[in-house]
Amino acid sequence: MSDPLLSSLCRICNIQVPKYTCPRCSLQTCSLACSKRHKAWSSCNGQRDPTAYKPVSQLATPSGIDHDYNFLHGIEHRIERSERAIVEDRCLVDREELVYARTGERLHKGKRNQVAGAAQIERTLLSMGTVVHRAPKGMQRNRENGTSWSKGSRCIHWQVEWMVDNGQRKVLNKVIGNNLIGEVYLAILDEERTSKMTGQEKKAERKRKADELKQRISKIARTDGPEEDLTPIPALQNPETGAWSLSPFLIPDVALGDPLKHTISLSQHLYLLRPRTPSSFPKVLVPLDPSKSLDQQLKRRAVLEFPTIFVLDSGPQDLPGQFMLEHTYITATGQKPMGEDLEGRRRLIEEMSTSGEDTSNSDSDSD
């Protein structure tokens, strides 16, 4: 029996009968080892070149049609993957914007990309004199912003970034604008403490809180007696003027003065971060009062997408070196206080909105 021709054997080892054909260069090999050796020697990637010339006799075959179909399907698949990346993963654009880019027609007319209650939020921010600087769309700060409008409380439901553990750890939390920030922070601490408990410890904690609530209710019921049990206080006459005084005597000072304020004392200090300061300066902080609401302390202030609150052990007089107070920053830079800058911007916005309404009215009158 005669030996087989070399041209009919594997082009790499010249020993075995070939079993595989390289899709790119049509070289025949007998095994995976010879195929890998061929790719290394010839710098061949083993992928078919869809632009390579093929005679009609090879195209008008089932394999030729499959090759063209796979090529077109691969293009479509890469387009879908790119769209998914920029719309869902990175949130750079909306799907509606892609449709508009292809067809030139918008699916929904009017303002786009607005959260629920955006108009109420804008009106509230304008009345507060608060400016919200927007981060570029798709950036992490923009994606994390979950600020919305609370219909029940009729105020802004802020997304807040809490920098706890002396600014070393970030916690994102939603805060109702009219809630006291001290109570909100205590609730965050309680939630973190509860999350570390076992099931049995959580059950004991719920029972303890229920017992405390019952005790407070019973104490209030004992102190608030019925009005008919009160002894009427007689009217007195002033011996000097002869006038009769109908005011009761021995009234506690609390009843005569303003009601007691709800004060909250924390072992730590809360500070609001002032955004858009030079990187050569330390972080600029504004001390916050835990007994006031978030909306009260954001008046005539600016935030980057949403407020950032630092929780530090140090008081305003002994801040670490990486922080500085706002009044120190204003003295060093000569800038105006934040409230004065924002007041000017607020007046400018109101003037622009008023002039826009006047222009639209004049246009409608001319028609």
Short mmCIF file of C-alpha atoms in Angstrom, two decimals:
data_model
loop_
_atom_site.label_atom_id
_atom_site.label_comp_id
_atom_site.label_asym_id
_atom_site.label_seq_id
_atom_site.Cartn_x
_atom_site.Cartn_y
_atom_site.Cartn_z
CA MET A 1 0.00 0.00 0.00
CA SER A 2 1.43 3.39 -1.04
CA ASP A 3 2.01 6.20 1.49
CA PRO A 4 -0.52 9.10 1.48
CA LEU A 5 0.50 12.38 -0.11
CA LEU A 6 1.75 15.12 2.19
CA SER A 7 -0.88 17.47 0.81
CA SER A 8 -3.58 15.18 2.20
CA LEU A 9 -2.14 15.19 5.73
CA CYS A 10 -2.21 17.73 8.54
CA ARG A 11 -0.31 20.85 7.45
CA ILE A 12 1.32 21.21 10.88
CA CYS A 13 2.48 17.75 11.92
CA ASN A 14 2.29 16.00 8.49
CA ILE A 15 1.36 12.77 10.27
CA GLN A 16 -2.36 12.47 10.79
CA VAL A 17 -5.26 12.93 8.42
CA PRO A 18 -6.76 16.45 8.91
CA LYS A 19 -10.09 16.80 10.74
CA TYR A 20 -10.48 20.56 11.13
CA THR A 21 -10.33 23.54 8.76
CA CYS A 22 -9.40 27.02 9.97
CA PRO A 23 -12.37 29.37 9.27
CA ARG A 24 -10.05 32.26 8.42
CA CYS A 25 -7.26 30.82 6.30
CA SER A 26 -8.75 27.35 5.47
CA LEU A 27 -5.62 25.58 6.77
CA GLN A 28 -6.34 21.94 7.66
CA THR A 29 -5.21 20.46 10.99
CA CYS A 30 -5.71 17.15 12.74
CA SER A 31 -6.08 18.13 16.40
CA LEU A 32 -6.52 21.00 18.87
CA ALA A 33 -2.80 21.06 19.58
CA CYS A 34 -1.96 21.49 15.90
CA SER A 35 -4.69 24.17 15.56
CA LYS A 36 -3.21 26.19 18.46
CA ARG A 37 0.28 25.76 17.03
CA HIS A 38 -0.97 27.06 13.67
CA LYS A 39 -2.50 30.18 15.28
CA ALA A 40 0.73 30.90 17.17
CA TRP A 41 2.98 30.41 14.13
CA SER A 42 0.81 32.29 11.63
CA SER A 43 -0.65 34.95 14.02
CA CYS A 44 -4.08 33.77 12.93
CA ASN A 45 -7.09 34.44 15.16
CA GLY A 46 -9.14 31.58 13.67
CA GLN A 47 -12.17 33.80 13.01
CA ARG A 48 -13.81 33.99 9.60
CA ASP A 49 -13.37 37.27 7.74
CA PRO A 50 -16.88 38.25 6.56
CA THR A 51 -15.40 40.76 4.07
CA ALA A 52 -13.19 38.22 2.31
CA TYR A 53 -14.12 37.51 -1.29
CA LYS A 54 -16.12 34.36 -1.95
CA PRO A 55 -17.25 33.15 -5.33
CA VAL A 56 -20.98 32.88 -5.96
CA SER A 57 -20.76 29.10 -6.00
CA GLN A 58 -19.68 29.16 -2.34
CA LEU A 59 -22.19 31.83 -1.27
CA ALA A 60 -25.25 30.07 -2.72
CA THR A 61 -24.89 27.22 -0.25
CA PRO A 62 -26.40 26.54 3.19
CA SER A 63 -23.06 27.25 4.87
CA GLY A 64 -22.63 30.50 2.94
CA ILE A 65 -26.09 31.71 3.96
CA ASP A 66 -25.39 30.74 7.59
CA HIS A 67 -22.18 32.75 7.52
CA ASP A 68 -23.95 35.89 6.29
CA TYR A 69 -26.78 35.44 8.79
CA ASN A 70 -24.37 35.02 11.70
CA PHE A 71 -22.48 38.12 10.58
CA LEU A 72 -25.63 40.29 10.52
CA HIS A 73 -26.94 38.80 13.77
CA GLY A 74 -23.62 39.54 15.46
CA ILE A 75 -23.88 43.21 14.47
CA GLU A 76 -27.41 43.41 15.87
CA HIS A 77 -26.33 41.71 19.09
CA ARG A 78 -23.43 44.15 19.62
CA ILE A 79 -25.77 47.12 19.06
CA GLU A 80 -28.23 45.81 21.66
CA ARG A 81 -25.41 45.20 24.12
CA SER A 82 -24.08 48.75 23.64
CA GLU A 83 -27.55 50.23 24.12
CA ARG A 84 -28.08 48.22 27.28
CA ALA A 85 -24.75 49.47 28.63
CA ILE A 86 -25.48 53.18 28.11
CA VAL A 87 -29.18 53.01 29.10
CA GLU A 88 -29.42 50.49 31.96
CA ASP A 89 -25.89 50.06 33.29
CA ARG A 90 -24.40 53.56 33.04
CA CYS A 91 -27.69 55.52 32.74
CA LEU A 92 -26.17 57.99 30.29
CA VAL A 93 -29.31 58.38 28.15
CA ASP A 94 -32.93 57.23 28.21
CA ARG A 95 -34.36 54.71 25.78
CA GLU A 96 -36.64 57.44 24.48
CA GLU A 97 -33.59 59.46 23.48
CA LEU A 98 -32.28 56.53 21.45
CA VAL A 99 -35.61 56.30 19.64
CA TYR A 100 -35.47 60.05 18.98
CA ALA A 101 -31.90 59.73 17.66
CA ARG A 102 -33.02 57.08 15.14
CA THR A 103 -36.43 58.38 14.05
CA GLY A 104 -36.39 62.07 14.99
CA GLU A 105 -39.75 61.69 16.81
CA ARG A 106 -40.26 61.80 20.55
CA LEU A 107 -42.50 59.26 22.22
CA HIS A 108 -43.71 61.79 24.81
CA LYS A 109 -43.80 65.52 24.29
CA GLY A 110 -42.98 68.01 27.00
CA LYS A 111 -40.34 67.81 29.72
CA ARG A 112 -38.51 64.54 30.05
CA ASN A 113 -36.46 62.78 32.69
CA GLN A 114 -38.38 64.33 35.60
CA VAL A 115 -39.17 62.52 38.80
CA ALA A 116 -42.65 62.49 40.29
CA GLY A 117 -43.46 65.86 41.85
CA ALA A 118 -40.61 67.65 40.08
CA ALA A 119 -42.67 70.84 39.74
CA GLN A 120 -43.45 70.86 43.48
CA ILE A 121 -39.79 70.25 44.29
CA GLU A 122 -38.70 73.17 42.11
CA ARG A 123 -41.25 75.51 43.70
CA THR A 124 -40.21 74.44 47.19
CA LEU A 125 -36.52 74.90 46.41
CA LEU A 126 -37.24 78.35 44.99
CA SER A 127 -39.14 79.41 48.11
CA MET A 128 -36.36 78.05 50.33
CA GLY A 129 -33.65 79.73 48.27
CA THR A 130 -31.90 76.38 47.93
CA VAL A 131 -29.82 75.64 44.83
CA VAL A 132 -29.24 72.04 43.74
CA HIS A 133 -26.20 71.66 41.51
CA ARG A 134 -26.68 68.80 39.07
CA ALA A 135 -23.94 66.27 38.38
CA PRO A 136 -23.47 65.04 34.78
CA LYS A 137 -26.00 62.41 33.84
CA GLY A 138 -24.70 58.88 34.34
CA MET A 139 -22.21 59.86 37.04
CA GLN A 140 -22.48 58.00 40.33
CA ARG A 141 -23.72 61.06 42.22
CA ASN A 142 -26.51 61.52 39.68
CA ARG A 143 -27.52 57.85 39.81
CA GLU A 144 -27.61 57.82 43.62
CA ASN A 145 -29.97 60.80 43.82
CA GLY A 146 -33.33 59.43 44.94
CA THR A 147 -34.84 62.76 46.04
CA SER A 148 -38.61 62.85 45.45
CA TRP A 149 -41.76 64.63 46.56
CA SER A 150 -43.67 63.34 49.59
CA LYS A 151 -47.40 63.72 48.99
CA GLY A 152 -48.29 62.80 52.56
CA SER A 153 -45.94 65.32 54.21
CA ARG A 154 -46.20 67.88 51.39
CA CYS A 155 -42.46 68.44 51.39
CA ILE A 156 -39.28 67.18 49.78
CA HIS A 157 -38.21 63.61 50.54
CA TRP A 158 -34.45 64.16 50.44
CA GLN A 159 -31.79 61.66 49.58
CA VAL A 160 -29.09 62.30 52.18
CA GLU A 161 -25.50 61.09 52.26
CA TRP A 162 -24.37 60.51 55.86
CA MET A 163 -20.60 60.35 56.39
CA VAL A 164 -20.43 58.48 59.69
CA ASP A 165 -17.51 57.10 61.72
CA ASN A 166 -15.78 60.50 61.51
CA GLY A 167 -16.36 60.70 57.78
CA GLN A 168 -14.90 57.28 56.97
CA ARG A 169 -18.10 55.43 56.02
CA LYS A 170 -20.95 56.49 53.73
CA VAL A 171 -24.61 55.72 54.46
CA LEU A 172 -27.40 56.71 52.05
CA ASN A 173 -30.76 57.41 53.66
CA LYS A 174 -34.03 59.11 52.71
CA VAL A 175 -35.10 61.96 54.99
CA ILE A 176 -38.44 63.83 55.09
CA GLY A 177 -37.65 67.53 54.87
CA ASN A 178 -39.66 68.55 57.96
CA ASN A 179 -38.18 65.84 60.20
CA LEU A 180 -35.60 66.80 62.82
CA ILE A 181 -32.19 65.64 61.61
CA GLY A 182 -31.18 64.65 65.13
CA GLU A 183 -34.10 62.22 65.34
CA VAL A 184 -33.30 60.91 61.87
CA TYR A 185 -29.70 60.23 62.84
CA LEU A 186 -30.76 58.48 66.05
CA ALA A 187 -33.12 56.34 63.97
CA ILE A 188 -30.23 55.40 61.67
CA LEU A 189 -28.12 54.36 64.65
CA ASP A 190 -31.02 52.33 66.05
CA GLU A 191 -31.57 50.65 62.68
CA GLU A 192 -27.89 49.71 62.40
CA ARG A 193 -27.92 48.38 65.96
CA THR A 194 -31.06 46.36 65.29
CA SER A 195 -29.65 44.89 62.09
CA LYS A 196 -26.84 43.30 64.08
CA MET A 197 -29.22 41.59 66.53
CA THR A 198 -30.38 38.01 66.39
CA GLY A 199 -34.05 37.13 65.95
CA GLN A 200 -34.55 36.58 69.66
CA GLU A 201 -32.87 39.87 70.54
CA LYS A 202 -35.09 41.73 68.02
CA LYS A 203 -38.18 40.19 69.60
CA ALA A 204 -37.06 41.30 73.09
CA GLU A 205 -36.33 44.78 71.74
CA ARG A 206 -39.82 45.10 70.26
CA LYS A 207 -41.36 43.98 73.57
CA ARG A 208 -39.28 46.53 75.49
CA LYS A 209 -40.37 49.39 73.18
CA ALA A 210 -44.02 48.32 73.47
CA ASP A 211 -43.78 48.33 77.28
CA GLU A 212 -42.18 51.80 77.25
CA LEU A 213 -44.97 53.11 75.02
CA LYS A 214 -47.63 51.72 77.36
CA GLN A 215 -45.93 53.36 80.34
CA ARG A 216 -45.78 56.74 78.60
CA ILE A 217 -49.46 56.53 77.63
CA SER A 218 -50.52 55.64 81.17
CA LYS A 219 -48.39 58.46 82.60
CA ILE A 220 -50.02 60.98 80.27
CA ALA A 221 -53.46 59.69 81.22
CA ARG A 222 -52.67 60.19 84.94
CA THR A 223 -51.31 63.72 84.53
CA ASP A 224 -54.12 64.91 82.20
CA GLY A 225 -57.07 64.96 84.61
CA PRO A 226 -60.65 66.05 83.65
CA GLU A 227 -61.33 69.78 83.63
CA GLU A 228 -64.34 69.49 85.97
CA ASP A 229 -62.05 68.35 88.79
CA LEU A 230 -60.16 71.65 88.74
CA THR A 231 -61.03 74.14 91.49
CA PRO A 232 -62.02 77.53 90.03
CA ILE A 233 -59.63 80.37 90.83
CA PRO A 234 -61.34 83.50 92.21
CA ALA A 235 -60.80 86.90 90.64
CA LEU A 236 -58.62 89.30 92.61
CA GLN A 237 -58.75 93.09 92.95
CA ASN A 238 -55.64 95.21 92.77
CA PRO A 239 -55.58 97.27 96.00
CA GLU A 240 -53.71 100.19 94.36
CA THR A 241 -55.72 100.64 91.15
CA GLY A 242 -58.97 99.00 92.15
CA ALA A 243 -58.98 96.99 88.95
CA TRP A 244 -60.14 93.41 88.99
CA SER A 245 -57.67 90.85 87.63
CA LEU A 246 -59.13 87.75 86.03
CA SER A 247 -55.71 86.16 85.49
CA PRO A 248 -55.07 83.05 87.57
CA PHE A 249 -52.24 83.03 90.01
CA LEU A 250 -49.53 80.45 90.65
CA ILE A 251 -49.39 79.58 86.94
CA PRO A 252 -46.24 77.73 85.94
CA ASP A 253 -43.71 79.67 83.88
CA VAL A 254 -44.10 77.23 81.01
CA ALA A 255 -47.76 78.17 80.57
CA LEU A 256 -46.95 81.89 80.49
CA GLY A 257 -43.96 81.66 78.20
CA ASP A 258 -43.33 79.95 74.91
CA PRO A 259 -43.81 76.18 74.82
CA LEU A 260 -40.73 74.15 75.49
CA LYS A 261 -38.67 73.51 72.40
CA HIS A 262 -37.94 69.96 71.40
CA THR A 263 -34.20 69.84 72.01
CA ILE A 264 -32.07 66.90 70.97
CA SER A 265 -28.60 66.34 72.40
CA LEU A 266 -26.14 64.11 70.58
CA SER A 267 -22.73 62.90 71.63
CA GLN A 268 -21.53 63.70 68.11
CA HIS A 269 -21.72 66.80 65.92
CA LEU A 270 -23.49 67.16 62.58
CA TYR A 271 -22.13 69.28 59.71
CA LEU A 272 -23.40 70.09 56.23
CA LEU A 273 -20.81 69.91 53.46
CA ARG A 274 -20.52 73.04 51.31
CA PRO A 275 -20.07 71.89 47.67
CA ARG A 276 -17.88 73.21 44.89
CA THR A 277 -14.99 74.54 46.92
CA PRO A 278 -11.39 74.55 45.61
CA SER A 279 -9.59 71.24 45.99
CA SER A 280 -6.63 73.07 47.56
CA PHE A 281 -8.81 73.83 50.61
CA PRO A 282 -10.03 71.34 53.23
CA LYS A 283 -13.64 70.25 53.13
CA VAL A 284 -15.83 73.20 54.15
CA LEU A 285 -18.45 72.35 56.79
CA VAL A 286 -21.46 74.18 58.22
CA PRO A 287 -22.55 73.19 61.76
CA LEU A 288 -26.11 71.87 61.97
CA ASP A 289 -28.60 72.00 64.83
CA PRO A 290 -29.98 68.50 65.50
CA SER A 291 -33.15 70.06 66.95
CA LYS A 292 -34.10 71.65 63.62
CA SER A 293 -35.50 70.09 60.47
CA LEU A 294 -33.47 69.50 57.34
CA ASP A 295 -35.51 71.99 55.30
CA GLN A 296 -34.90 74.72 57.88
CA GLN A 297 -31.14 74.29 57.64
CA LEU A 298 -31.04 74.01 53.85
CA LYS A 299 -32.58 77.45 53.37
CA ARG A 300 -30.34 79.68 51.23
CA ARG A 301 -27.87 76.83 50.88
CA ALA A 302 -26.49 74.83 47.96
CA VAL A 303 -26.04 71.08 47.60
CA LEU A 304 -24.55 68.83 44.94
CA GLU A 305 -27.51 66.66 43.84
CA PHE A 306 -28.40 65.99 47.51
CA PRO A 307 -27.12 66.99 50.98
CA THR A 308 -23.99 65.46 52.49
CA ILE A 309 -23.89 65.44 56.30
CA PHE A 310 -20.69 64.63 58.20
CA VAL A 311 -21.00 63.08 61.67
CA LEU A 312 -17.86 63.91 63.66
CA ASP A 313 -16.75 63.50 67.25
CA SER A 314 -15.03 66.89 67.11
CA GLY A 315 -16.86 70.12 67.82
CA PRO A 316 -16.66 73.28 65.69
CA GLN A 317 -13.73 74.60 67.72
CA ASP A 318 -11.45 71.57 67.28
CA LEU A 319 -12.09 70.18 63.80
CA PRO A 320 -9.44 67.87 62.27
CA GLY A 321 -7.08 69.30 59.69
CA GLN A 322 -9.01 67.95 56.69
CA PHE A 323 -12.03 70.11 57.61
CA MET A 324 -12.67 73.81 58.07
CA LEU A 325 -15.70 75.91 59.03
CA GLU A 326 -17.52 77.98 56.43
CA HIS A 327 -16.85 81.36 58.06
CA THR A 328 -13.11 80.55 58.08
CA TYR A 329 -13.31 79.65 54.38
CA ILE A 330 -15.17 82.89 53.57
CA THR A 331 -12.56 84.93 55.44
CA ALA A 332 -9.69 83.20 53.61
CA THR A 333 -11.19 83.48 50.12
CA GLY A 334 -13.09 86.73 50.40
CA GLN A 335 -16.22 85.16 48.95
CA LYS A 336 -19.71 86.22 49.90
CA PRO A 337 -21.68 84.10 52.35
CA MET A 338 -23.68 81.37 50.68
CA GLY A 339 -27.00 83.06 51.49
CA GLU A 340 -26.10 86.29 49.69
CA ASP A 341 -24.96 84.48 46.53
CA LEU A 342 -28.07 82.32 46.45
CA GLU A 343 -30.38 85.28 47.06
CA GLY A 344 -29.02 86.96 43.95
CA ARG A 345 -29.45 83.80 41.92
CA ARG A 346 -33.00 83.35 43.24
CA ARG A 347 -33.97 86.89 42.19
CA LEU A 348 -32.45 86.30 38.76
CA ILE A 349 -34.45 83.09 38.31
CA GLU A 350 -37.67 84.83 39.36
CA GLU A 351 -37.00 87.71 36.95
CA MET A 352 -36.32 85.28 34.09
CA SER A 353 -39.48 83.31 34.80
CA THR A 354 -41.52 86.53 35.03
CA SER A 355 -40.09 87.88 31.79
CA GLY A 356 -40.81 84.54 30.10
CA GLU A 357 -44.45 84.75 31.19
CA ASP A 358 -44.71 88.36 29.95
CA THR A 359 -43.25 87.38 26.59
CA SER A 360 -45.67 84.49 26.19
CA ASN A 361 -48.59 86.75 27.12
CA SER A 362 -47.53 89.40 24.61
CA ASP A 363 -47.20 86.76 21.91
CA SER A 364 -50.68 85.45 22.65
CA ASP A 365 -52.08 89.00 22.57
CA SER A 366 -50.44 89.69 19.23
CA ASP A 367 -52.03 86.57 17.80
#
